[in-house]
């Protein structure tokens, strides 16, 4: 039976409105679940609150009401869940080598030093960066830097990997290759993912489950399962048809909300 890794219930978040003493509601009664081993995506327009939601799940942003829980993997002795996070930009420490960047994260998660070498080697190999241990981030292309960021997040063997529009800063050819590679990597690493994007095509291609979010305030207005079997091809007409239907639904939802 599938177990739940992330459970968010009726979560509401407010921010102070700029220039007034008032608050505005960013996230309104958000509920979602991510099952172990699943790839779940949240899709919504820019500025709707996707990054805010991931930050709340990562524990680096507060919320007003509702609850959330991230469960540690069954069979581990960890009392708190390990959460991996990949941001839009790689956010590497440019004065440290690739290996030291990854070890920095391992140390922060209290992973025993005797496992560092094995973990760095295994996950660099998995993302296609074997042999880059001693290189520095600024010698790498944008795509390779983002692969280091993915390695850093995978190497802590997270209970859930949060990804915030991780390919949106890359050119489309690099992004496409990264999406294909990500699918393969995740099948090997068996990681549970919560992925955020404003790109429906990307979400349909990658996901088992999509949560569609509207805006101001953001609510989840639809939850869709993508049952197209894996491995998937980006040009699969079934994916294209799903994308077309979902784009249509998005427009009518946002129009009904008066979105401009
Ligand atoms: N720290 C903050 N203080 C006040 N407002 C914020 C803060 N962070 C984000 N916001 C506002 O919350 C809304 C959602 O932002 P964000 O989560 O970054 O959206 P998304 O990631 O979907 O583009 C935006 O209107 C943004 O201006
Ligand atoms: Mg964002």
Short mmCIF file of C-alpha atoms and ligand atoms in Angstrom, two decimals:
data_model
loop_
_atom_site.label_atom_id
_atom_site.label_comp_id
_atom_site.label_asym_id
_atom_site.label_seq_id
_atom_site.Cartn_x
_atom_site.Cartn_y
_atom_site.Cartn_z
CA UNK A 1 0.00 0.00 0.00
CA UNK A 2 1.30 3.47 -0.87
CA UNK A 3 2.29 5.58 2.09
CA UNK A 4 1.94 9.34 2.28
CA UNK A 5 5.16 11.35 2.46
CA UNK A 6 3.82 14.90 2.35
CA UNK A 7 0.43 15.80 3.72
CA UNK A 8 -0.85 19.39 3.60
CA UNK A 9 -4.27 20.17 5.08
CA UNK A 10 -6.23 23.39 4.72
CA UNK A 11 -3.10 25.49 4.76
CA UNK A 12 -3.55 29.26 4.63
CA UNK A 13 -0.82 31.87 4.28
CA UNK A 14 -1.02 35.65 4.45
CA UNK A 15 1.57 38.32 3.67
CA UNK A 16 1.51 42.01 4.55
CA UNK A 17 0.21 43.97 1.56
CA UNK A 18 2.84 46.41 0.29
CA UNK A 19 2.26 50.02 1.37
CA UNK A 20 -0.58 49.36 3.81
CA UNK A 21 -1.01 47.84 7.22
CA UNK A 22 -3.31 45.19 5.71
CA UNK A 23 -2.61 41.57 4.94
CA UNK A 24 -3.54 39.65 1.83
CA UNK A 25 -4.20 35.94 1.55
CA UNK A 26 -1.70 34.22 -0.76
CA UNK A 27 -2.63 30.59 -0.16
CA UNK A 28 -6.19 29.70 0.73
CA UNK A 29 -7.05 26.30 2.24
CA UNK A 30 -4.47 24.33 0.30
CA UNK A 31 -4.69 20.56 0.73
CA UNK A 32 -2.53 18.03 -1.05
CA UNK A 33 -0.82 14.69 -0.55
CA UNK A 34 2.27 13.21 -2.11
CA UNK A 35 2.55 9.41 -2.03
CA UNK A 36 5.88 7.63 -1.65
CA UNK A 37 7.68 7.21 -4.96
CA UNK A 38 5.27 9.53 -6.79
CA UNK A 39 6.01 12.56 -8.90
CA UNK A 40 3.53 15.30 -7.99
CA UNK A 41 3.46 18.76 -9.56
CA UNK A 42 1.85 22.03 -8.65
CA UNK A 43 1.09 24.20 -11.68
CA UNK A 44 -0.04 27.77 -11.38
CA UNK A 45 0.50 31.23 -12.87
CA UNK A 46 3.54 33.32 -11.86
CA UNK A 47 3.09 35.04 -8.53
CA UNK A 48 0.30 32.73 -7.30
CA UNK A 49 2.29 31.43 -4.32
CA UNK A 50 4.02 28.25 -5.52
CA UNK A 51 7.44 29.11 -4.08
CA UNK A 52 5.79 30.25 -0.86
CA UNK A 53 4.09 26.86 -0.54
CA UNK A 54 7.35 24.95 -1.11
CA UNK A 55 9.11 27.17 1.44
CA UNK A 56 6.41 26.40 3.99
CA UNK A 57 6.78 22.67 3.34
CA UNK A 58 10.57 23.02 3.66
CA UNK A 59 10.07 24.74 7.03
CA UNK A 60 11.69 28.04 5.98
CA UNK A 61 8.45 30.03 5.84
CA UNK A 62 5.64 30.24 8.38
CA UNK A 63 1.89 29.83 7.82
CA UNK A 64 -1.22 31.07 9.60
CA UNK A 65 -3.48 28.08 9.79
CA UNK A 66 -3.85 24.51 8.64
CA UNK A 67 -1.34 21.74 9.07
CA UNK A 68 1.40 19.99 7.21
CA UNK A 69 3.53 16.96 7.81
CA UNK A 70 6.50 15.40 6.03
CA UNK A 71 7.03 11.81 7.11
CA UNK A 72 10.46 10.18 7.35
CA UNK A 73 10.87 7.02 5.23
CA UNK A 74 9.63 3.83 6.82
CA UNK A 75 12.52 1.71 8.03
CA UNK A 76 14.92 4.58 8.82
CA UNK A 77 15.85 5.73 12.28
CA UNK A 78 15.43 9.42 11.35
CA UNK A 79 13.00 11.20 13.61
CA UNK A 80 12.73 14.21 11.28
CA UNK A 81 12.25 13.94 7.54
CA UNK A 82 15.11 14.86 5.20
CA UNK A 83 13.94 17.41 2.65
CA UNK A 84 15.92 18.07 -0.54
CA UNK A 85 15.35 21.38 -2.29
CA UNK A 86 16.31 22.44 -5.81
CA UNK A 87 15.69 26.09 -6.64
CA UNK A 88 15.32 27.99 -9.92
CA UNK A 89 19.00 28.90 -9.84
CA UNK A 90 21.67 26.46 -8.64
CA UNK A 91 22.65 28.46 -5.53
CA UNK A 92 26.07 26.81 -5.29
CA UNK A 93 28.96 28.13 -3.23
CA UNK A 94 31.28 29.22 -6.02
CA UNK A 95 34.43 29.15 -3.90
CA UNK A 96 33.95 25.46 -3.07
CA UNK A 97 34.51 22.50 -5.37
CA UNK A 98 31.60 20.43 -6.63
CA UNK A 99 32.42 17.77 -4.04
CA UNK A 100 32.64 20.29 -1.18
CA UNK A 101 29.31 21.83 -2.22
CA UNK A 102 27.66 18.43 -1.88
CA UNK A 103 29.48 17.57 1.34
CA UNK A 104 28.37 20.89 2.81
CA UNK A 105 24.77 19.67 2.48
CA UNK A 106 25.65 16.23 3.88
CA UNK A 107 27.23 17.83 6.93
CA UNK A 108 24.24 20.14 7.44
CA UNK A 109 21.98 17.06 7.51
CA UNK A 110 24.26 15.26 10.01
CA UNK A 111 25.00 12.45 7.61
CA UNK A 112 27.99 10.50 9.00
CA UNK A 113 31.30 11.51 7.45
CA UNK A 114 32.20 7.91 6.55
CA UNK A 115 29.28 7.87 4.05
CA UNK A 116 30.22 11.11 2.26
CA UNK A 117 32.56 9.63 -0.35
CA UNK A 118 30.10 6.90 -1.33
CA UNK A 119 27.16 9.32 -1.57
CA UNK A 120 29.03 12.00 -3.55
CA UNK A 121 30.36 9.43 -6.02
CA UNK A 122 27.07 7.58 -6.44
CA UNK A 123 24.89 10.64 -7.10
CA UNK A 124 27.39 12.55 -9.26
CA UNK A 125 27.64 9.44 -11.39
CA UNK A 126 23.84 9.18 -11.52
CA UNK A 127 23.36 12.76 -12.81
CA UNK A 128 26.11 12.33 -15.39
CA UNK A 129 28.79 14.37 -13.60
CA UNK A 130 31.17 11.57 -12.65
CA UNK A 131 34.72 12.94 -12.53
CA UNK A 132 33.67 16.55 -11.78
CA UNK A 133 34.37 16.28 -8.01
CA UNK A 134 37.29 18.71 -8.02
CA UNK A 135 35.89 21.19 -10.51
CA UNK A 136 34.49 24.58 -9.46
CA UNK A 137 30.92 25.70 -10.24
CA UNK A 138 31.97 28.67 -12.38
CA UNK A 139 33.80 26.32 -14.77
CA UNK A 140 30.51 24.53 -15.48
CA UNK A 141 27.63 25.47 -17.81
CA UNK A 142 24.30 26.56 -16.34
CA UNK A 143 22.83 23.11 -17.01
CA UNK A 144 25.76 21.37 -15.31
CA UNK A 145 25.54 23.70 -12.32
CA UNK A 146 21.88 22.77 -11.97
CA UNK A 147 22.91 19.09 -12.13
CA UNK A 148 25.23 19.75 -9.19
CA UNK A 149 22.31 21.32 -7.33
CA UNK A 150 20.24 18.20 -8.08
CA UNK A 151 23.09 15.97 -6.88
CA UNK A 152 23.37 17.98 -3.67
CA UNK A 153 19.65 17.45 -3.03
CA UNK A 154 19.69 13.73 -3.94
CA UNK A 155 22.83 12.91 -1.96
CA UNK A 156 21.07 13.48 1.37
CA UNK A 157 18.69 10.70 0.21
CA UNK A 158 15.70 12.90 0.96
CA UNK A 159 12.29 11.65 2.01
CA UNK A 160 10.95 14.19 -0.46
CA UNK A 161 12.67 16.29 -3.10
CA UNK A 162 11.15 19.76 -3.61
CA UNK A 163 11.91 21.32 -7.00
CA UNK A 164 10.99 24.94 -7.75
CA UNK A 165 10.93 25.57 -11.52
CA UNK A 166 14.41 24.03 -11.73
CA UNK A 167 14.68 24.20 -15.52
CA UNK A 168 13.09 27.59 -16.15
CA UNK A 169 16.44 29.39 -16.36
CA UNK A 170 17.84 26.97 -18.95
CA UNK A 171 17.50 27.15 -22.71
CA UNK A 172 14.79 24.83 -24.06
CA UNK A 173 17.21 22.29 -25.55
CA UNK A 174 19.10 21.90 -22.28
CA UNK A 175 15.85 21.88 -20.30
CA UNK A 176 14.44 19.10 -22.48
CA UNK A 177 17.52 16.94 -21.96
CA UNK A 178 17.39 17.64 -18.21
CA UNK A 179 13.73 16.56 -18.02
CA UNK A 180 14.49 13.30 -19.80
CA UNK A 181 17.49 12.65 -17.56
CA UNK A 182 15.54 13.59 -14.45
CA UNK A 183 12.96 10.88 -15.24
CA UNK A 184 15.70 8.28 -15.49
CA UNK A 185 17.52 9.48 -12.38
CA UNK A 186 14.35 9.41 -10.32
CA UNK A 187 13.48 5.92 -11.42
CA UNK A 188 16.89 4.79 -10.23
CA UNK A 189 16.93 6.84 -7.02
CA UNK A 190 13.23 6.08 -6.29
CA UNK A 191 12.76 9.57 -4.90
CA UNK A 192 9.42 11.16 -4.03
CA UNK A 193 9.06 14.53 -5.75
CA UNK A 194 7.01 17.66 -5.31
CA UNK A 195 7.72 19.80 -8.37
CA UNK A 196 6.53 23.34 -9.03
CA UNK A 197 6.17 24.88 -12.47
CA UNK A 198 4.12 27.36 -14.49
CA UNK A 199 4.65 25.13 -17.54
CA UNK A 200 1.78 22.69 -18.11
CA UNK A 201 3.62 20.76 -20.79
CA UNK A 202 6.50 20.11 -18.42
CA UNK A 203 4.12 19.06 -15.65
CA UNK A 204 2.18 16.66 -17.89
CA UNK A 205 5.38 15.05 -19.16
CA UNK A 206 6.93 14.55 -15.72
CA UNK A 207 4.08 13.90 -13.32
CA UNK A 208 1.94 11.12 -11.92
CA UNK A 209 -0.27 13.69 -10.26
CA UNK A 210 -0.88 17.38 -11.02
CA UNK A 211 -2.41 19.93 -8.68
CA UNK A 212 -3.69 22.95 -10.62
CA UNK A 213 -3.61 26.21 -8.72
CA UNK A 214 -5.44 29.46 -9.42
CA UNK A 215 -4.46 32.80 -7.94
CA UNK A 216 -5.24 35.72 -5.63
CA UNK A 217 -5.78 33.88 -3.42
CA UNK A 218 -4.41 30.56 -4.66
CA UNK A 219 -6.55 27.48 -4.27
CA UNK A 220 -6.17 24.03 -5.77
CA UNK A 221 -9.03 23.92 -8.26
CA UNK A 222 -8.25 20.58 -9.87
CA UNK A 223 -6.29 17.44 -9.29
CA UNK A 224 -5.41 15.27 -12.30
CA UNK A 225 -3.72 11.87 -12.57
CA UNK A 226 -1.44 11.36 -15.57
CA UNK A 227 -1.63 7.65 -16.29
CA UNK A 228 0.54 7.57 -19.42
CA UNK A 229 3.01 4.71 -18.81
CA UNK A 230 6.75 5.31 -18.41
CA UNK A 231 9.21 5.68 -19.98
CA UNK A 232 7.45 8.57 -21.74
CA UNK A 233 8.43 10.39 -24.89
CA UNK A 234 7.93 14.18 -24.97
CA UNK A 235 6.19 13.93 -28.36
CA UNK A 236 3.67 11.27 -27.22
CA UNK A 237 0.27 12.44 -28.60
CA UNK A 238 -1.48 11.33 -25.39
CA UNK A 239 0.60 13.86 -23.44
CA UNK A 240 -0.13 16.52 -26.02
CA UNK A 241 -3.89 15.89 -25.84
CA UNK A 242 -3.84 16.05 -22.04
CA UNK A 243 -1.90 19.30 -22.15
CA UNK A 244 -4.42 20.83 -24.58
CA UNK A 245 -7.36 19.90 -22.32
CA UNK A 246 -5.64 21.21 -19.20
CA UNK A 247 -4.61 24.51 -20.83
CA UNK A 248 -8.25 25.02 -21.79
CA UNK A 249 -9.37 24.33 -18.23
CA UNK A 250 -6.75 26.68 -16.87
CA UNK A 251 -7.94 29.52 -19.06
CA UNK A 252 -11.58 29.09 -18.17
CA UNK A 253 -10.71 28.87 -14.45
CA UNK A 254 -8.53 32.00 -14.52
CA UNK A 255 -11.08 33.86 -16.64
CA UNK A 256 -13.79 32.99 -14.12
CA UNK A 257 -11.48 34.40 -11.43
CA UNK A 258 -11.10 37.64 -13.41
CA UNK A 259 -7.36 37.01 -13.96
CA UNK A 260 -5.75 39.55 -16.28
N1 LIG B 1 8.33 37.64 1.94
C1 LIG B 1 7.27 38.16 1.31
N2 LIG B 1 6.60 39.26 1.81
C2 LIG B 1 5.52 39.75 1.18
N3 LIG B 1 4.99 39.25 0.06
C3 LIG B 1 5.60 38.17 -0.48
C4 LIG B 1 6.76 37.56 0.10
N4 LIG B 1 7.14 36.50 -0.66
C5 LIG B 1 6.25 36.44 -1.68
N5 LIG B 1 5.33 37.44 -1.58
C6 LIG B 1 4.17 37.65 -2.49
O1 LIG B 1 3.40 36.47 -2.46
C7 LIG B 1 2.90 36.17 -3.77
C8 LIG B 1 3.35 34.77 -4.17
O2 LIG B 1 4.76 34.76 -4.41
P1 LIG B 1 5.54 33.44 -4.84
O3 LIG B 1 5.28 32.37 -3.84
O4 LIG B 1 6.94 33.81 -5.09
O5 LIG B 1 4.80 33.08 -6.22
P2 LIG B 1 5.23 32.04 -7.39
O6 LIG B 1 6.36 31.22 -6.88
O7 LIG B 1 3.98 31.26 -7.68
O8 LIG B 1 5.61 32.89 -8.57
C9 LIG B 1 3.38 37.28 -4.67
O9 LIG B 1 2.35 38.25 -4.75
C10 LIG B 1 4.59 37.84 -3.94
O10 LIG B 1 4.77 39.19 -4.26
MG1 LIG B 2 8.28 30.99 -7.64
#
